[in-house]
PDB file of C-alpha atoms and ligand atoms in Angstrom:
ATOM      1  CA  MET A  19     -20.713 -35.288  68.805  1.00 54.00           C
ATOM      2  CA  GLY A  20     -24.969 -35.696  68.138  1.00 75.00           C
ATOM      3  CA  THR A  21     -27.257 -36.548  70.746  1.00 88.00           C
ATOM      4  CA  PHE A  22     -26.616 -38.516  74.391  1.00 87.00           C
ATOM      5  CA  LYS A  23     -28.631 -41.689  72.037  1.00 87.00           C
ATOM      6  CA  ASP A  24     -25.444 -41.318  69.922  1.00 91.00           C
ATOM      7  CA  PHE A  25     -22.754 -41.076  72.034  1.00 89.00           C
ATOM      8  CA  MET A  26     -24.099 -44.071  74.320  1.00 92.00           C
ATOM      9  CA  PHE A  27     -23.814 -46.196  70.871  1.00 96.00           C
ATOM     10  CA  ILE A  28     -22.123 -48.977  72.078  1.00 97.00           C
ATOM     11  CA  GLN A  29     -22.176 -49.502  75.337  1.00 97.00           C
ATOM     12  CA  LEU A  30     -20.740 -53.064  77.660  1.00 98.00           C
ATOM     13  CA  LYS A  31     -21.104 -53.887  80.814  1.00 97.00           C
ATOM     14  CA  GLU A  32     -19.091 -55.922  82.857  1.00 97.00           C
ATOM     15  CA  VAL A  33     -18.622 -57.860  80.012  1.00 98.00           C
ATOM     16  CA  ARG A  34     -16.925 -61.429  80.979  1.00 98.00           C
ATOM     17  CA  LYS A  35     -15.285 -64.427  78.451  1.00 98.00           C
ATOM     18  CA  ILE A  36     -14.498 -67.923  80.170  1.00 98.00           C
ATOM     19  CA  TYR A  37     -13.603 -70.173  77.440  1.00 96.00           C
ATOM     20  CA  ALA A  38     -14.024 -74.103  78.701  1.00 92.00           C
ATOM     21  CA  LEU A  39     -10.707 -75.951  77.268  1.00 88.00           C
ATOM     22  CA  GLY A  40     -10.868 -79.297  78.942  1.00 90.00           C
ATOM     23  CA  ASP A  41     -10.575 -78.841  82.266  1.00 92.00           C
ATOM     24  CA  THR A  42      -9.333 -75.749  82.187  1.00 94.00           C
ATOM     25  CA  LYS A  43     -10.642 -71.876  82.172  1.00 95.00           C
ATOM     26  CA  VAL A  44      -9.577 -69.697  79.915  1.00 95.00           C
ATOM     27  CA  ASN A  45     -10.742 -65.781  81.334  1.00 96.00           C
ATOM     28  CA  ALA A  46     -10.403 -64.031  78.084  1.00 98.00           C
ATOM     29  CA  LEU A  47     -12.274 -60.676  78.931  1.00 98.00           C
ATOM     30  CA  ASN A  48     -12.385 -59.968  82.580  1.00 97.00           C
ATOM     31  CA  GLY A  49     -15.709 -57.575  82.679  1.00 96.00           C
ATOM     32  CA  ILE A  50     -15.016 -55.316  80.169  1.00 97.00           C
ATOM     33  CA  ASP A  51     -16.805 -51.798  80.005  1.00 97.00           C
ATOM     34  CA  LEU A  52     -17.034 -49.757  76.896  1.00 96.00           C
ATOM     35  CA  THR A  53     -18.721 -46.983  75.522  1.00 96.00           C
ATOM     36  CA  LEU A  54     -18.399 -46.201  72.087  1.00 96.00           C
ATOM     37  CA  GLY A  55     -20.119 -43.185  70.011  1.00 95.00           C
ATOM     38  CA  ARG A  56     -21.749 -43.027  66.863  1.00 95.00           C
ATOM     39  CA  GLY A  57     -19.110 -42.302  64.381  1.00 95.00           C
ATOM     40  CA  GLU A  58     -15.970 -42.721  66.265  1.00 95.00           C
ATOM     41  CA  PHE A  59     -12.904 -44.199  64.640  1.00 95.00           C
ATOM     42  CA  THR A  60     -11.035 -46.166  67.380  1.00 96.00           C
ATOM     43  CA  ALA A  61      -8.324 -49.133  67.705  1.00 95.00           C
ATOM     44  CA  LEU A  62      -8.058 -51.702  69.812  1.00 96.00           C
ATOM     45  CA  VAL A  63      -4.763 -52.099  70.387  1.00 95.00           C
ATOM     46  CA  GLY A  64      -3.084 -55.489  71.864  1.00 95.00           C
ATOM     47  CA  THR A  65      -1.203 -59.095  71.787  1.00 95.00           C
ATOM     48  CA  SER A  66      -1.395 -61.826  70.596  1.00 95.00           C
ATOM     49  CA  GLY A  67      -4.227 -63.471  73.483  1.00 96.00           C
ATOM     50  CA  SER A  68      -4.875 -60.046  74.739  1.00 97.00           C
ATOM     51  CA  GLY A  69      -8.557 -60.765  74.264  1.00 98.00           C
ATOM     52  CA  LYS A  70      -8.954 -58.668  71.121  1.00 98.00           C
ATOM     53  CA  THR A  71     -10.698 -61.335  68.653  1.00 97.00           C
ATOM     54  CA  THR A  72     -12.677 -62.603  71.634  1.00 98.00           C
ATOM     55  CA  LEU A  73     -14.166 -58.463  72.190  1.00 98.00           C
ATOM     56  CA  LEU A  74     -14.961 -57.947  68.687  1.00 97.00           C
ATOM     57  CA  ASN A  75     -16.723 -61.722  68.668  1.00 96.00           C
ATOM     58  CA  MET A  76     -19.086 -60.343  71.570  1.00 96.00           C
ATOM     59  CA  ILE A  77     -19.449 -56.669  69.972  1.00 97.00           C
ATOM     60  CA  GLY A  78     -19.899 -58.328  66.170  1.00 96.00           C
ATOM     61  CA  CYS A  79     -23.123 -60.992  67.669  1.00 94.00           C
ATOM     62  CA  ILE A  80     -20.476 -64.250  66.484  1.00 93.00           C
ATOM     63  CA  ASP A  81     -20.115 -65.287  70.223  1.00 93.00           C
ATOM     64  CA  ARG A  82     -22.089 -64.371  73.439  1.00 95.00           C
ATOM     65  CA  PRO A  83     -20.783 -63.197  76.691  1.00 97.00           C
ATOM     66  CA  THR A  84     -19.960 -65.602  79.445  1.00 97.00           C
ATOM     67  CA  SER A  85     -22.273 -62.711  81.550  1.00 98.00           C
ATOM     68  CA  GLY A  86     -22.529 -59.157  81.229  1.00 98.00           C
ATOM     69  CA  ASP A  87     -24.540 -56.861  78.743  1.00 98.00           C
ATOM     70  CA  VAL A  88     -23.592 -56.022  74.711  1.00 98.00           C
ATOM     71  CA  ILE A  89     -26.236 -52.874  73.767  1.00 97.00           C
ATOM     72  CA  ILE A  90     -25.720 -51.670  70.427  1.00 96.00           C
ATOM     73  CA  ASP A  91     -27.993 -48.878  69.156  1.00 94.00           C
ATOM     74  CA  GLU A  92     -30.831 -49.327  72.217  1.00 94.00           C
ATOM     75  CA  VAL A  93     -30.670 -53.175  71.619  1.00 96.00           C
ATOM     76  CA  ASN A  94     -29.011 -56.225  73.999  1.00 97.00           C
ATOM     77  CA  VAL A  95     -28.024 -58.252  71.755  1.00 97.00           C
ATOM     78  CA  VAL A  96     -27.476 -60.539  74.680  1.00 96.00           C
ATOM     79  CA  LYS A  97     -30.899 -60.674  75.023  1.00 96.00           C
ATOM     80  CA  LEU A  98     -31.926 -62.235  71.126  1.00 96.00           C
ATOM     81  CA  ASN A  99     -32.095 -65.203  69.839  1.00 95.00           C
ATOM     82  CA  GLU A 100     -30.373 -67.235  67.129  1.00 94.00           C
ATOM     83  CA  VAL A 101     -32.401 -65.570  64.291  1.00 93.00           C
ATOM     84  CA  GLU A 102     -32.935 -62.315  65.682  1.00 95.00           C
ATOM     85  CA  LEU A 103     -29.090 -62.109  66.116  1.00 94.00           C
ATOM     86  CA  SER A 104     -27.942 -63.276  62.142  1.00 91.00           C
ATOM     87  CA  ASP A 105     -30.564 -60.828  61.300  1.00 91.00           C
ATOM     88  CA  PHE A 106     -29.054 -57.918  63.404  1.00 94.00           C
ATOM     89  CA  ARG A 107     -25.619 -58.699  62.434  1.00 94.00           C
ATOM     90  CA  ASN A 108     -26.255 -58.439  58.598  1.00 91.00           C
ATOM     91  CA  LYS A 109     -28.325 -55.715  58.892  1.00 91.00           C
ATOM     92  CA  LYS A 110     -26.451 -53.468  61.313  1.00 94.00           C
ATOM     93  CA  LEU A 111     -22.914 -54.607  61.057  1.00 96.00           C
ATOM     94  CA  GLY A 112     -19.619 -55.180  58.842  1.00 95.00           C
ATOM     95  CA  PHE A 113     -16.600 -57.590  59.169  1.00 96.00           C
ATOM     96  CA  ILE A 114     -13.387 -57.281  57.882  1.00 96.00           C
ATOM     97  CA  PHE A 115     -11.191 -60.151  58.619  1.00 94.00           C
ATOM     98  CA  GLN A 116      -7.248 -60.412  58.680  1.00 93.00           C
ATOM     99  CA  THR A 117      -7.312 -62.902  55.983  1.00 93.00           C
ATOM    100  CA  PHE A 118      -9.737 -60.795  53.641  1.00 94.00           C
ATOM    101  CA  ASN A 119     -12.099 -63.500  53.391  1.00 95.00           C
ATOM    102  CA  LEU A 120     -13.198 -63.687  49.851  1.00 97.00           C
ATOM    103  CA  LEU A 121     -15.237 -66.247  47.865  1.00 97.00           C
ATOM    104  CA  PRO A 122     -12.432 -67.005  45.192  1.00 96.00           C
ATOM    105  CA  VAL A 123     -14.665 -68.608  42.801  1.00 97.00           C
ATOM    106  CA  LEU A 124     -17.325 -65.356  43.348  1.00 97.00           C
ATOM    107  CA  ASN A 125     -15.928 -62.193  41.262  1.00 98.00           C
ATOM    108  CA  ILE A 126     -15.409 -58.883  43.193  1.00 98.00           C
ATOM    109  CA  PHE A 127     -18.865 -57.584  41.794  1.00 98.00           C
ATOM    110  CA  GLU A 128     -20.376 -60.658  43.425  1.00 98.00           C
ATOM    111  CA  ASN A 129     -18.130 -60.676  46.180  1.00 98.00           C
ATOM    112  CA  ILE A 130     -19.374 -57.437  47.665  1.00 98.00           C
ATOM    113  CA  GLU A 131     -23.117 -58.419  46.150  1.00 97.00           C
ATOM    114  CA  LEU A 132     -23.255 -61.151  48.583  1.00 95.00           C
ATOM    115  CA  PRO A 133     -24.603 -59.707  52.027  1.00 94.00           C
ATOM    116  CA  LEU A 134     -26.950 -58.099  49.836  1.00 95.00           C
ATOM    117  CA  LEU A 135     -28.681 -61.483  48.583  1.00 94.00           C
ATOM    118  CA  ILE A 136     -29.719 -61.744  52.604  1.00 89.00           C
ATOM    119  CA  GLN A 137     -31.258 -58.723  52.172  1.00 85.00           C
ATOM    120  CA  ARG A 138     -34.348 -60.310  50.412  1.00 81.00           C
ATOM    121  CA  ASN A 139     -36.293 -57.184  49.940  1.00 89.00           C
ATOM    122  CA  LEU A 140     -33.695 -55.746  47.596  1.00 94.00           C
ATOM    123  CA  SER A 141     -34.491 -55.648  44.058  1.00 96.00           C
ATOM    124  CA  ALA A 142     -30.956 -56.556  41.292  1.00 96.00           C
ATOM    125  CA  SER A 143     -30.893 -52.985  40.410  1.00 97.00           C
ATOM    126  CA  GLU A 144     -31.024 -51.738  43.927  1.00 97.00           C
ATOM    127  CA  ARG A 145     -28.136 -53.974  44.556  1.00 97.00           C
ATOM    128  CA  LYS A 146     -26.129 -52.994  42.009  1.00 98.00           C
ATOM    129  CA  ASP A 147     -26.617 -49.677  42.393  1.00 98.00           C
ATOM    130  CA  LEU A 148     -25.239 -49.906  46.058  1.00 97.00           C
ATOM    131  CA  VAL A 149     -22.413 -52.339  45.009  1.00 98.00           C
ATOM    132  CA  MET A 150     -21.044 -49.739  42.014  1.00 98.00           C
ATOM    133  CA  GLN A 151     -21.171 -47.248  45.288  1.00 97.00           C
ATOM    134  CA  ALA A 152     -19.155 -49.596  47.625  1.00 97.00           C
ATOM    135  CA  ILE A 153     -16.973 -50.293  44.663  1.00 97.00           C
ATOM    136  CA  GLU A 154     -16.420 -46.592  43.633  1.00 97.00           C
ATOM    137  CA  ASP A 155     -15.728 -45.492  47.297  1.00 96.00           C
ATOM    138  CA  VAL A 156     -12.680 -48.201  47.814  1.00 96.00           C
ATOM    139  CA  GLU A 157     -11.508 -47.178  43.777  1.00 96.00           C
ATOM    140  CA  LEU A 158     -11.634 -50.445  42.245  1.00 97.00           C
ATOM    141  CA  THR A 159     -14.082 -50.096  40.308  1.00 97.00           C
ATOM    142  CA  LYS A 160     -12.612 -51.157  37.013  1.00 97.00           C
ATOM    143  CA  TYR A 161     -11.783 -54.542  38.744  1.00 97.00           C
ATOM    144  CA  ILE A 162     -15.240 -55.655  39.209  1.00 97.00           C
ATOM    145  CA  HIS A 163     -15.143 -58.859  37.013  1.00 97.00           C
ATOM    146  CA  HIS A 164     -12.012 -60.042  37.916  1.00 97.00           C
ATOM    147  CA  ILE A 165     -11.709 -62.867  40.981  1.00 97.00           C
ATOM    148  CA  PRO A 166     -10.221 -62.083  44.249  1.00 97.00           C
ATOM    149  CA  ASP A 167      -6.772 -64.029  42.703  1.00 96.00           C
ATOM    150  CA  ARG A 168      -5.920 -61.798  40.338  1.00 94.00           C
ATOM    151  CA  LEU A 169      -5.550 -58.870  42.568  1.00 97.00           C
ATOM    152  CA  SER A 170      -2.835 -57.882  45.369  1.00 96.00           C
ATOM    153  CA  GLY A 171      -3.388 -58.275  49.248  1.00 96.00           C
ATOM    154  CA  GLY A 172      -3.985 -54.585  49.594  1.00 96.00           C
ATOM    155  CA  GLN A 173      -6.994 -54.705  46.712  1.00 97.00           C
ATOM    156  CA  ARG A 174      -8.528 -58.020  48.063  1.00 97.00           C
ATOM    157  CA  GLN A 175      -8.920 -55.911  51.412  1.00 96.00           C
ATOM    158  CA  ARG A 176     -10.521 -52.890  49.684  1.00 97.00           C
ATOM    159  CA  VAL A 177     -12.693 -55.539  48.109  1.00 97.00           C
ATOM    160  CA  ALA A 178     -13.677 -56.821  51.668  1.00 97.00           C
ATOM    161  CA  ILE A 179     -14.028 -53.274  52.747  1.00 97.00           C
ATOM    162  CA  ALA A 180     -16.428 -52.672  49.699  1.00 97.00           C
ATOM    163  CA  ARG A 181     -18.036 -55.712  51.205  1.00 97.00           C
ATOM    164  CA  ALA A 182     -18.682 -54.825  54.581  1.00 97.00           C
ATOM    165  CA  LEU A 183     -19.380 -50.989  53.516  1.00 96.00           C
ATOM    166  CA  VAL A 184     -22.606 -52.157  50.955  1.00 96.00           C
ATOM    167  CA  THR A 185     -24.753 -53.008  53.241  1.00 95.00           C
ATOM    168  CA  ASN A 186     -24.750 -49.210  55.183  1.00 94.00           C
ATOM    169  CA  PRO A 187     -24.071 -50.925  58.523  1.00 95.00           C
ATOM    170  CA  SER A 188     -24.074 -48.555  61.688  1.00 93.00           C
ATOM    171  CA  LEU A 189     -21.123 -50.379  62.749  1.00 96.00           C
ATOM    172  CA  ILE A 190     -17.813 -52.094  60.746  1.00 97.00           C
ATOM    173  CA  LEU A 191     -15.624 -54.656  63.121  1.00 97.00           C
ATOM    174  CA  ALA A 192     -12.055 -54.760  61.972  1.00 97.00           C
ATOM    175  CA  ASP A 193     -10.218 -57.493  63.088  1.00 97.00           C
ATOM    176  CA  GLU A 194      -6.682 -56.881  62.309  1.00 96.00           C
ATOM    177  CA  PRO A 195      -6.886 -56.078  58.990  1.00 96.00           C
ATOM    178  CA  THR A 196      -3.707 -55.034  58.027  1.00 95.00           C
ATOM    179  CA  ALA A 197      -1.986 -57.777  59.819  1.00 94.00           C
ATOM    180  CA  ASN A 198      -1.146 -59.775  56.017  1.00 93.00           C
ATOM    181  CA  LEU A 199      -0.392 -56.647  54.548  1.00 94.00           C
ATOM    182  CA  ASP A 200       3.188 -54.579  53.846  1.00 94.00           C
ATOM    183  CA  SER A 201       3.923 -51.161  55.939  1.00 92.00           C
ATOM    184  CA  GLU A 202       3.483 -49.277  53.390  1.00 94.00           C
ATOM    185  CA  THR A 203      -0.121 -51.102  52.415  1.00 95.00           C
ATOM    186  CA  ALA A 204      -1.382 -51.080  55.648  1.00 94.00           C
ATOM    187  CA  HIS A 205      -0.981 -47.280  56.108  1.00 94.00           C
ATOM    188  CA  LYS A 206      -3.132 -46.958  53.434  1.00 94.00           C
ATOM    189  CA  ILE A 207      -5.589 -49.244  54.163  1.00 94.00           C
ATOM    190  CA  LEU A 208      -6.249 -47.564  57.445  1.00 94.00           C
ATOM    191  CA  ASP A 209      -6.684 -43.916  55.627  1.00 94.00           C
ATOM    192  CA  LEU A 210      -9.476 -45.390  53.661  1.00 95.00           C
ATOM    193  CA  MET A 211     -10.430 -46.664  56.827  1.00 95.00           C
ATOM    194  CA  GLN A 212     -10.171 -43.480  58.079  1.00 94.00           C
ATOM    195  CA  SER A 213     -11.791 -41.308  55.509  1.00 94.00           C
ATOM    196  CA  LEU A 214     -14.970 -44.027  54.757  1.00 95.00           C
ATOM    197  CA  ASN A 215     -15.537 -42.827  58.621  1.00 95.00           C
ATOM    198  CA  GLU A 216     -15.838 -39.111  58.392  1.00 94.00           C
ATOM    199  CA  LYS A 217     -17.319 -39.664  54.566  1.00 93.00           C
ATOM    200  CA  ARG A 218     -20.064 -42.339  55.360  1.00 91.00           C
ATOM    201  CA  LYS A 219     -19.744 -41.402  58.987  1.00 91.00           C
ATOM    202  CA  VAL A 220     -20.059 -45.385  59.866  1.00 94.00           C
ATOM    203  CA  THR A 221     -18.469 -46.018  63.242  1.00 95.00           C
ATOM    204  CA  PHE A 222     -15.383 -48.357  62.816  1.00 96.00           C
ATOM    205  CA  LEU A 223     -14.208 -50.233  65.898  1.00 97.00           C
ATOM    206  CA  PHE A 224     -10.613 -52.266  64.461  1.00 95.00           C
ATOM    207  CA  SER A 225      -8.296 -54.365  66.325  1.00 96.00           C
ATOM    208  CA  THR A 226      -4.047 -54.662  65.623  1.00 94.00           C
ATOM    209  CA  HIS A 227      -0.626 -56.051  67.518  1.00 91.00           C
ATOM    210  CA  ASP A 228       1.195 -53.073  65.429  1.00 86.00           C
ATOM    211  CA  GLU A 229       0.746 -49.433  67.630  1.00 81.00           C
ATOM    212  CA  LYS A 230       3.596 -47.723  64.751  1.00 79.00           C
ATOM    213  CA  LEU A 231       0.261 -47.743  62.682  1.00 81.00           C
ATOM    214  CA  MET A 232      -1.638 -46.055  65.406  1.00 80.00           C
ATOM    215  CA  SER A 233      -0.256 -42.465  65.143  1.00 75.00           C
ATOM    216  CA  ARG A 234      -3.468 -40.669  63.347  1.00 75.00           C
ATOM    217  CA  VAL A 235      -6.122 -42.840  64.830  1.00 88.00           C
ATOM    218  CA  LYS A 236      -8.334 -40.521  67.280  1.00 87.00           C
ATOM    219  CA  ARG A 237      -9.062 -43.123  69.791  1.00 93.00           C
ATOM    220  CA  MET A 238      -6.639 -45.866  71.461  1.00 94.00           C
ATOM    221  CA  ILE A 239      -7.751 -48.821  74.049  1.00 95.00           C
ATOM    222  CA  ARG A 240      -5.118 -51.064  74.845  1.00 95.00           C
ATOM    223  CA  ILE A 241      -6.248 -54.255  76.138  1.00 96.00           C
ATOM    224  CA  VAL A 242      -4.324 -56.753  78.266  1.00 96.00           C
ATOM    225  CA  ASP A 243      -4.854 -59.987  79.719  1.00 96.00           C
ATOM    226  CA  GLY A 244      -8.217 -59.432  78.747  1.00 96.00           C
ATOM    227  CA  HIS A 245      -8.412 -56.832  80.650  1.00 96.00           C
ATOM    228  CA  PHE A 246      -8.811 -52.090  79.630  1.00 93.00           C
ATOM    229  CA  ALA A 247      -4.969 -51.341  80.236  1.00 92.00           C
ATOM    230  CA  SER A 248      -5.501 -47.750  79.193  1.00 89.00           C
ATOM    231  CA  ASP A 249      -7.880 -45.768  76.866  1.00 89.00           C
ATOM    232  CA  HIS A 250      -6.686 -42.279  74.973  1.00 84.00           C
ATOM    233  CA  ALA A 251      -9.099 -40.210  73.342  1.00 75.00           C
TER     234      ALA A 251
HETATM  235  P1  LIG B 302      -6.067 -61.670  70.114  1.00 97.00           P
HETATM  236  O1  LIG B 302      -7.215 -61.899  68.924  1.00 97.00           O
HETATM  237  O2  LIG B 302      -5.969 -60.935  71.393  1.00 97.00           O
HETATM  238  O3  LIG B 302      -4.923 -62.842  70.300  1.00 97.00           O
HETATM  239  P2  LIG B 302      -8.255 -63.688  71.693  1.00 97.00           P
HETATM  240  O4  LIG B 302      -9.523 -63.101  71.358  1.00 97.00           O
HETATM  241  O5  LIG B 302      -7.871 -64.625  70.330  1.00 97.00           O
HETATM  242  O6  LIG B 302      -6.822 -63.229  71.659  1.00 97.00           O
HETATM  243  O7  LIG B 302      -7.847 -64.669  72.477  1.00 97.00           O
HETATM  244  C1  LIG B 302      -7.874 -64.730  74.004  1.00 97.00           C
HETATM  245  C2  LIG B 302      -7.718 -65.924  74.812  1.00 97.00           C
HETATM  246  O8  LIG B 302      -8.994 -66.569  74.968  1.00 97.00           O
HETATM  247  C3  LIG B 302      -6.004 -66.231  74.149  1.00 97.00           C
HETATM  248  O9  LIG B 302      -5.990 -66.566  75.933  1.00 97.00           O
HETATM  249  C4  LIG B 302      -6.693 -67.763  73.737  1.00 97.00           C
HETATM  250  O10 LIG B 302      -6.427 -68.655  73.751  1.00 97.00           O
HETATM  251  C5  LIG B 302      -8.201 -67.612  74.849  1.00 97.00           C
HETATM  252  N1  LIG B 302      -9.218 -68.737  73.321  1.00 97.00           N
HETATM  253  C6  LIG B 302      -9.679 -67.859  72.325  1.00 97.00           C
HETATM  254  N2  LIG B 302     -10.906 -68.189  71.719  1.00 97.00           N
HETATM  255  C7  LIG B 302     -10.457 -69.799  72.795  1.00 97.00           C
HETATM  256  C8  LIG B 302     -11.612 -70.172  72.351  1.00 97.00           C
HETATM  257  N3  LIG B 302     -12.158 -70.815  70.984  1.00 97.00           N
HETATM  258  N4  LIG B 302     -11.322 -71.763  72.705  1.00 97.00           N
HETATM  259  C9  LIG B 302     -10.507 -71.448  74.006  1.00 97.00           C
HETATM  260  N5  LIG B 302      -9.864 -70.986  74.289  1.00 97.00           N
HETATM  261  C10 LIG B 302      -9.911 -69.913  73.232  1.00 97.00           C
HETATM  262 MG1  LIG B 303      -7.094 -62.246  67.216  1.00 97.00          MG
END
């Protein structure tokens, strides 16, 4: 592993998240401390309701913690305003979701290009080069003109992976990316993410409730009721 800075790439300090639900309060995260190094491939494992999505949303700058610090690449994102946050999210982070979240009216090329359109400094030909590289990385080049409906679940998730990769993010967050796939396809998606982690050196943090999938993952963190129950490298 590289420098101290790389080792401390992501740091969570005493992160708590309390949701108000009518009169009651839900303690979704109960003081999470976490350090992830640059280039790591980490699985976050826990049953439904354990806090996986909440934790990924804190790191993904989609939601803010009730208290605590979230430091990504030396930036304490808790201190950023909304405009700074969305800029940070677009430039540094990639997201993969359980339900793929592709836009049905756009073809595969256009779906993958979407995050690049927000980065206004890129020309059309620069965008095309980046999209073609990302499509190639997920081995879907021959489907670029298809719409998502024509693709299988596994292929759609590969498109979503390409869309997450296309901006060359420092970190990809994947929230139960294999939950809607059969187990053979789930293993293939996991293999693809691992090979991209090695090839593109992009840091991955992904959640799952399926421990069977985890045999080849280097680091596995188990979350129970908003606490870390174990952390195995
Ligand atoms: P997981 O992704 O592991 O299934 P979540 O992070 O979605 O778990 O949820 C953790 C806990 O927080 C659960 O008890 C859930 O019901 C609660 N929760 C999540 N989001 C909200 C919300 N927006 N409002 C109220 N409670 C929530
Ligand atoms: Mg969830």
